[in-house]
């Protein structure tokens, strides 16, 4: 049970359908998990005529530090279950778009629990550095001493990679032919993933307009505990795994298409991966502060 009092200004953004409530961290919200759980609910959460969906995939609490050059944004993503995600690619792109609107800068630094990421904003298009994908057991992390590459985990053949958060990526013939809600939870909670894992499906889908490989993507996100319309770390995970498995025709660049739209990924041999795509503002408004009652 919750009690509501006061109201705080918010905005809502989305990156290829991955939608977030954005709150300036100067606002006082004493119980962030309760706030996120209440307003992200897909049936009873935030709604507005300018937004196609009720609720959200999380709440971005953003603290802007304009004294730096380029400006810095401290990003904290609280997910619908009240947990904090170490990294969110689309969330970081939204954070950059939000900060660019306030500062006029087209270059920003986004501070996340997974590290500081450089972002470049060009209109509605935002590119964010994502760090280097990690397959090593400590980096994922895994509850074993060897990498997990194309192995059966709870009935799904997956490769484990960390692209800011852990992902179990399964390359399949057709992502739509898999009942993701049925197969993902067992993999998400498998013992080999001590911190849990997002479960991401990928299938090859020809080439994009530039001749680079295209992959379709679906992701079941931990913390959301369901499928999202887009997942930036998942898109990078698809690209990293596809390259690792030799499915990219030797290309470092590719397009990954979750249900919410196209994302452009680069995964160089030496250096951070990048994630590019649109980040758009839906509306501004106010929401009740929510705290758990005793």
Short mmCIF file of N, CA and C in Angstrom, two decimals, residues 157-266:
data_model
loop_
_atom_site.label_atom_id
_atom_site.label_comp_id
_atom_site.label_asym_id
_atom_site.label_seq_id
_atom_site.Cartn_x
_atom_site.Cartn_y
_atom_site.Cartn_z
N UNK A 157 19.91 -22.08 -26.25
CA UNK A 157 21.34 -22.01 -26.56
C UNK A 157 21.77 -20.56 -26.56
N UNK A 158 22.62 -20.18 -25.59
CA UNK A 158 22.94 -18.77 -25.39
C UNK A 158 24.44 -18.55 -25.31
N UNK A 159 24.81 -17.29 -25.55
CA UNK A 159 26.16 -16.79 -25.31
C UNK A 159 26.05 -15.65 -24.31
N UNK A 160 26.91 -15.65 -23.29
CA UNK A 160 26.84 -14.66 -22.22
C UNK A 160 27.82 -13.53 -22.48
N UNK A 161 27.32 -12.29 -22.37
CA UNK A 161 28.15 -11.11 -22.58
C UNK A 161 27.64 -9.99 -21.70
N UNK A 162 28.56 -9.14 -21.23
CA UNK A 162 28.17 -7.95 -20.46
C UNK A 162 28.42 -6.73 -21.33
N UNK A 163 27.35 -5.95 -21.58
CA UNK A 163 27.45 -4.71 -22.34
C UNK A 163 27.00 -3.54 -21.47
N UNK A 164 27.38 -3.60 -20.21
CA UNK A 164 26.91 -2.66 -19.19
C UNK A 164 26.08 -3.38 -18.16
N UNK A 165 25.35 -4.37 -18.61
CA UNK A 165 24.62 -5.33 -17.78
C UNK A 165 24.73 -6.70 -18.44
N UNK A 166 24.50 -7.78 -17.70
CA UNK A 166 24.65 -9.11 -18.30
C UNK A 166 23.52 -9.43 -19.28
N UNK A 167 23.89 -10.08 -20.37
CA UNK A 167 22.91 -10.58 -21.35
C UNK A 167 23.21 -12.02 -21.70
N UNK A 168 22.16 -12.81 -21.82
CA UNK A 168 22.23 -14.15 -22.40
C UNK A 168 21.60 -14.04 -23.79
N UNK A 169 22.43 -14.15 -24.83
CA UNK A 169 21.98 -13.91 -26.20
C UNK A 169 21.81 -15.24 -26.92
N UNK A 170 20.63 -15.45 -27.48
CA UNK A 170 20.36 -16.65 -28.27
C UNK A 170 20.13 -16.25 -29.73
N UNK A 171 20.93 -16.78 -30.63
CA UNK A 171 20.75 -16.54 -32.05
C UNK A 171 19.80 -17.62 -32.58
N UNK A 172 18.66 -17.19 -33.11
CA UNK A 172 17.62 -18.10 -33.56
C UNK A 172 17.26 -17.80 -35.01
N UNK A 173 16.50 -18.70 -35.62
CA UNK A 173 16.10 -18.49 -37.02
C UNK A 173 15.14 -17.32 -37.15
N UNK A 174 14.21 -17.19 -36.21
CA UNK A 174 13.18 -16.15 -36.28
C UNK A 174 12.80 -15.75 -34.86
N UNK A 175 13.10 -14.51 -34.48
CA UNK A 175 12.83 -14.09 -33.11
C UNK A 175 11.35 -14.16 -32.77
N UNK A 176 10.48 -14.01 -33.76
CA UNK A 176 9.04 -14.03 -33.50
C UNK A 176 8.49 -15.43 -33.30
N UNK A 177 9.29 -16.43 -33.64
CA UNK A 177 8.83 -17.82 -33.49
C UNK A 177 9.07 -18.37 -32.09
N UNK A 178 9.72 -17.57 -31.24
CA UNK A 178 10.04 -18.00 -29.87
C UNK A 178 9.08 -17.34 -28.89
N UNK A 179 8.52 -18.11 -27.98
CA UNK A 179 7.68 -17.57 -26.91
C UNK A 179 8.61 -17.05 -25.82
N UNK A 180 9.01 -15.78 -25.95
CA UNK A 180 10.03 -15.22 -25.07
C UNK A 180 9.57 -15.22 -23.61
N UNK A 181 8.33 -14.86 -23.36
CA UNK A 181 7.84 -14.83 -21.98
C UNK A 181 7.86 -16.20 -21.34
N UNK A 182 7.78 -17.25 -22.15
CA UNK A 182 7.78 -18.61 -21.61
C UNK A 182 9.20 -19.10 -21.31
N UNK A 183 10.15 -18.79 -22.19
CA UNK A 183 11.49 -19.37 -22.03
C UNK A 183 12.45 -18.49 -21.24
N UNK A 184 12.21 -17.16 -21.21
CA UNK A 184 13.20 -16.25 -20.65
C UNK A 184 13.36 -16.34 -19.13
N UNK A 185 12.28 -16.43 -18.34
CA UNK A 185 12.49 -16.38 -16.89
C UNK A 185 13.45 -17.42 -16.34
N UNK A 186 13.40 -18.63 -16.85
CA UNK A 186 14.31 -19.67 -16.35
C UNK A 186 15.75 -19.33 -16.65
N UNK A 187 16.02 -18.74 -17.83
CA UNK A 187 17.38 -18.33 -18.18
C UNK A 187 17.79 -17.12 -17.35
N UNK A 188 16.87 -16.17 -17.21
CA UNK A 188 17.16 -14.94 -16.45
C UNK A 188 17.62 -15.26 -15.04
N UNK A 189 17.05 -16.32 -14.41
CA UNK A 189 17.38 -16.68 -13.04
C UNK A 189 18.30 -17.91 -12.94
N UNK A 190 18.87 -18.34 -14.05
CA UNK A 190 19.71 -19.54 -14.03
C UNK A 190 20.89 -19.38 -13.07
N UNK A 191 21.31 -20.46 -12.46
CA UNK A 191 22.38 -20.42 -11.46
C UNK A 191 23.69 -19.90 -12.02
N UNK A 192 23.91 -20.07 -13.32
CA UNK A 192 25.17 -19.63 -13.91
C UNK A 192 25.28 -18.11 -13.93
N UNK A 193 24.15 -17.40 -13.76
CA UNK A 193 24.15 -15.94 -13.72
C UNK A 193 23.87 -15.47 -12.29
N UNK A 194 24.91 -15.27 -11.47
CA UNK A 194 24.68 -14.92 -10.07
C UNK A 194 23.98 -13.59 -9.87
N UNK A 195 24.07 -12.67 -10.84
CA UNK A 195 23.36 -11.39 -10.75
C UNK A 195 22.15 -11.35 -11.67
N UNK A 196 21.78 -12.52 -12.20
CA UNK A 196 20.70 -12.56 -13.17
C UNK A 196 21.19 -12.08 -14.53
N UNK A 197 20.33 -12.17 -15.54
CA UNK A 197 20.71 -11.74 -16.88
C UNK A 197 19.48 -11.33 -17.67
N UNK A 198 19.66 -10.34 -18.53
CA UNK A 198 18.65 -10.07 -19.54
C UNK A 198 18.72 -11.19 -20.57
N UNK A 199 17.60 -11.53 -21.15
CA UNK A 199 17.57 -12.60 -22.14
C UNK A 199 17.20 -12.00 -23.49
N UNK A 200 18.11 -12.12 -24.45
CA UNK A 200 17.97 -11.44 -25.73
C UNK A 200 18.00 -12.44 -26.88
N UNK A 201 17.02 -12.31 -27.77
CA UNK A 201 16.97 -13.12 -28.98
C UNK A 201 17.46 -12.30 -30.17
N UNK A 202 18.12 -12.96 -31.10
CA UNK A 202 18.61 -12.29 -32.31
C UNK A 202 18.43 -13.21 -33.50
N UNK A 203 18.07 -12.62 -34.64
CA UNK A 203 18.04 -13.38 -35.89
C UNK A 203 18.52 -12.49 -37.02
N UNK A 204 19.28 -13.06 -37.95
CA UNK A 204 19.82 -12.31 -39.09
C UNK A 204 18.67 -11.91 -40.01
N UNK A 205 18.74 -10.68 -40.51
CA UNK A 205 17.66 -10.15 -41.35
C UNK A 205 18.24 -9.38 -42.52
N UNK A 206 19.11 -10.03 -43.28
CA UNK A 206 19.67 -9.40 -44.47
C UNK A 206 20.66 -8.31 -44.15
N UNK A 207 20.60 -7.22 -44.92
CA UNK A 207 21.54 -6.12 -44.78
C UNK A 207 20.78 -4.80 -44.74
N UNK A 208 21.41 -3.78 -44.13
CA UNK A 208 20.79 -2.46 -44.08
C UNK A 208 21.12 -1.68 -45.35
N UNK A 209 20.71 -0.42 -45.41
CA UNK A 209 20.89 0.39 -46.62
C UNK A 209 22.36 0.59 -46.98
N UNK A 210 23.25 0.49 -45.99
CA UNK A 210 24.69 0.66 -46.24
C UNK A 210 25.39 -0.66 -46.52
N UNK A 211 24.62 -1.73 -46.58
CA UNK A 211 25.21 -3.03 -46.84
C UNK A 211 25.72 -3.75 -45.61
N UNK A 212 25.53 -3.14 -44.43
CA UNK A 212 25.97 -3.79 -43.19
C UNK A 212 24.94 -4.81 -42.74
N UNK A 213 25.36 -5.81 -41.98
CA UNK A 213 24.41 -6.83 -41.51
C UNK A 213 23.29 -6.21 -40.67
N UNK A 214 22.11 -6.76 -40.80
CA UNK A 214 20.97 -6.35 -39.99
C UNK A 214 20.50 -7.56 -39.18
N UNK A 215 20.19 -7.28 -37.92
CA UNK A 215 19.66 -8.32 -37.04
C UNK A 215 18.37 -7.82 -36.39
N UNK A 216 17.42 -8.70 -36.22
CA UNK A 216 16.24 -8.40 -35.43
C UNK A 216 16.51 -8.81 -33.99
N UNK A 217 15.85 -8.14 -33.06
CA UNK A 217 16.12 -8.32 -31.63
C UNK A 217 14.83 -8.31 -30.82
N UNK A 218 14.79 -9.17 -29.81
CA UNK A 218 13.78 -9.08 -28.75
C UNK A 218 14.49 -9.31 -27.43
N UNK A 219 14.13 -8.54 -26.40
CA UNK A 219 14.80 -8.66 -25.11
C UNK A 219 13.80 -8.71 -23.96
N UNK A 220 14.02 -9.67 -23.08
CA UNK A 220 13.32 -9.77 -21.80
C UNK A 220 14.25 -9.18 -20.75
N UNK A 221 13.84 -8.07 -20.14
CA UNK A 221 14.73 -7.33 -19.26
C UNK A 221 14.51 -7.65 -17.78
N UNK A 222 15.60 -7.96 -17.09
CA UNK A 222 15.52 -8.09 -15.64
C UNK A 222 15.20 -6.70 -15.08
N UNK A 223 14.48 -6.67 -13.99
CA UNK A 223 14.07 -5.38 -13.41
C UNK A 223 12.74 -4.91 -13.96
N UNK A 224 12.55 -5.08 -15.27
CA UNK A 224 11.24 -4.87 -15.88
C UNK A 224 10.42 -6.15 -15.74
N UNK A 225 11.13 -7.27 -15.82
CA UNK A 225 10.55 -8.63 -15.74
C UNK A 225 9.52 -8.84 -16.83
N UNK A 226 9.93 -8.46 -18.02
CA UNK A 226 9.10 -8.65 -19.19
C UNK A 226 9.83 -8.14 -20.42
N UNK A 227 9.20 -8.30 -21.58
CA UNK A 227 9.80 -7.83 -22.82
C UNK A 227 9.61 -6.33 -22.98
N UNK A 228 10.64 -5.64 -23.45
CA UNK A 228 10.56 -4.21 -23.73
C UNK A 228 10.60 -3.99 -25.24
N UNK A 229 10.12 -2.83 -25.66
CA UNK A 229 10.08 -2.54 -27.10
C UNK A 229 11.47 -2.25 -27.65
N UNK A 230 12.41 -1.98 -26.79
CA UNK A 230 13.79 -1.76 -27.22
C UNK A 230 14.69 -1.90 -26.01
N UNK A 231 15.92 -2.33 -26.26
CA UNK A 231 16.93 -2.44 -25.20
C UNK A 231 18.28 -2.14 -25.83
N UNK A 232 18.88 -1.03 -25.42
CA UNK A 232 20.15 -0.61 -26.01
C UNK A 232 21.30 -1.53 -25.67
N UNK A 233 21.41 -1.91 -24.40
CA UNK A 233 22.48 -2.85 -24.04
C UNK A 233 22.26 -4.18 -24.75
N UNK A 234 20.98 -4.54 -24.96
CA UNK A 234 20.68 -5.78 -25.68
C UNK A 234 21.08 -5.70 -27.14
N UNK A 235 20.86 -4.54 -27.76
CA UNK A 235 21.25 -4.37 -29.16
C UNK A 235 22.76 -4.50 -29.32
N UNK A 236 23.50 -3.90 -28.39
CA UNK A 236 24.96 -4.02 -28.43
C UNK A 236 25.38 -5.47 -28.15
N UNK A 237 24.66 -6.14 -27.26
CA UNK A 237 24.95 -7.54 -26.98
C UNK A 237 24.74 -8.40 -28.22
N UNK A 238 23.66 -8.13 -28.97
CA UNK A 238 23.42 -8.85 -30.22
C UNK A 238 24.60 -8.65 -31.17
N UNK A 239 25.02 -7.41 -31.34
CA UNK A 239 26.12 -7.11 -32.26
C UNK A 239 27.41 -7.77 -31.81
N UNK A 240 27.69 -7.70 -30.51
CA UNK A 240 28.94 -8.28 -30.00
C UNK A 240 28.96 -9.80 -30.16
N UNK A 241 27.83 -10.43 -29.86
CA UNK A 241 27.76 -11.89 -29.99
C UNK A 241 27.81 -12.30 -31.45
N UNK A 242 27.09 -11.56 -32.31
CA UNK A 242 27.12 -11.89 -33.74
C UNK A 242 28.54 -11.81 -34.29
N UNK A 243 29.27 -10.78 -33.87
CA UNK A 243 30.65 -10.66 -34.32
C UNK A 243 31.50 -11.80 -33.76
N UNK A 244 31.32 -12.12 -32.49
CA UNK A 244 32.08 -13.20 -31.85
C UNK A 244 31.83 -14.54 -32.56
N UNK A 245 30.60 -14.75 -33.03
CA UNK A 245 30.25 -16.02 -33.66
C UNK A 245 30.50 -16.02 -35.17
N UNK A 246 31.05 -14.91 -35.70
CA UNK A 246 31.37 -14.85 -37.12
C UNK A 246 30.16 -14.67 -38.02
N UNK A 247 29.14 -13.95 -37.54
CA UNK A 247 27.89 -13.80 -38.28
C UNK A 247 27.75 -12.42 -38.92
N UNK A 248 28.81 -11.61 -38.91
CA UNK A 248 28.69 -10.22 -39.38
C UNK A 248 29.41 -9.96 -40.68
N UNK A 249 29.83 -10.99 -41.39
CA UNK A 249 30.52 -10.84 -42.68
C UNK A 249 31.77 -9.97 -42.54
N UNK A 250 32.38 -10.00 -41.37
CA UNK A 250 33.60 -9.23 -41.13
C UNK A 250 33.37 -7.77 -40.82
N UNK A 251 32.13 -7.33 -40.73
CA UNK A 251 31.83 -5.92 -40.48
C UNK A 251 31.80 -5.61 -38.99
N UNK A 252 32.31 -4.43 -38.64
CA UNK A 252 32.22 -3.94 -37.26
C UNK A 252 30.94 -3.15 -37.03
N UNK A 253 30.25 -2.77 -38.10
CA UNK A 253 29.04 -1.96 -38.01
C UNK A 253 27.84 -2.77 -38.45
N UNK A 254 26.71 -2.56 -37.79
CA UNK A 254 25.50 -3.27 -38.14
C UNK A 254 24.28 -2.53 -37.61
N UNK A 255 23.12 -2.91 -38.12
CA UNK A 255 21.85 -2.39 -37.63
C UNK A 255 21.16 -3.49 -36.85
N UNK A 256 20.67 -3.13 -35.67
CA UNK A 256 19.91 -4.06 -34.84
C UNK A 256 18.52 -3.46 -34.65
N UNK A 257 17.50 -4.26 -34.91
CA UNK A 257 16.13 -3.76 -34.94
C UNK A 257 15.26 -4.45 -33.91
N UNK A 258 15.11 -3.85 -32.72
CA UNK A 258 14.09 -4.30 -31.78
C UNK A 258 12.72 -3.87 -32.30
N UNK A 259 11.63 -4.26 -31.64
CA UNK A 259 10.30 -3.88 -32.12
C UNK A 259 10.10 -2.38 -32.24
N UNK A 260 10.82 -1.57 -31.44
CA UNK A 260 10.58 -0.13 -31.42
C UNK A 260 11.30 0.67 -32.48
N UNK A 261 12.17 0.06 -33.30
CA UNK A 261 12.87 0.83 -34.32
C UNK A 261 14.30 0.37 -34.51
N UNK A 262 15.03 1.06 -35.38
CA UNK A 262 16.38 0.66 -35.74
C UNK A 262 17.43 1.36 -34.87
N UNK A 263 18.44 0.59 -34.46
CA UNK A 263 19.59 1.10 -33.74
C UNK A 263 20.85 0.74 -34.53
N UNK A 264 21.79 1.66 -34.57
CA UNK A 264 23.05 1.44 -35.28
C UNK A 264 24.14 1.14 -34.26
N UNK A 265 24.86 0.06 -34.50
CA UNK A 265 25.87 -0.41 -33.54
C UNK A 265 27.22 -0.52 -34.23
N UNK A 266 28.27 -0.14 -33.53
CA UNK A 266 29.63 -0.48 -33.96
C UNK A 266 30.30 -1.24 -32.82
#
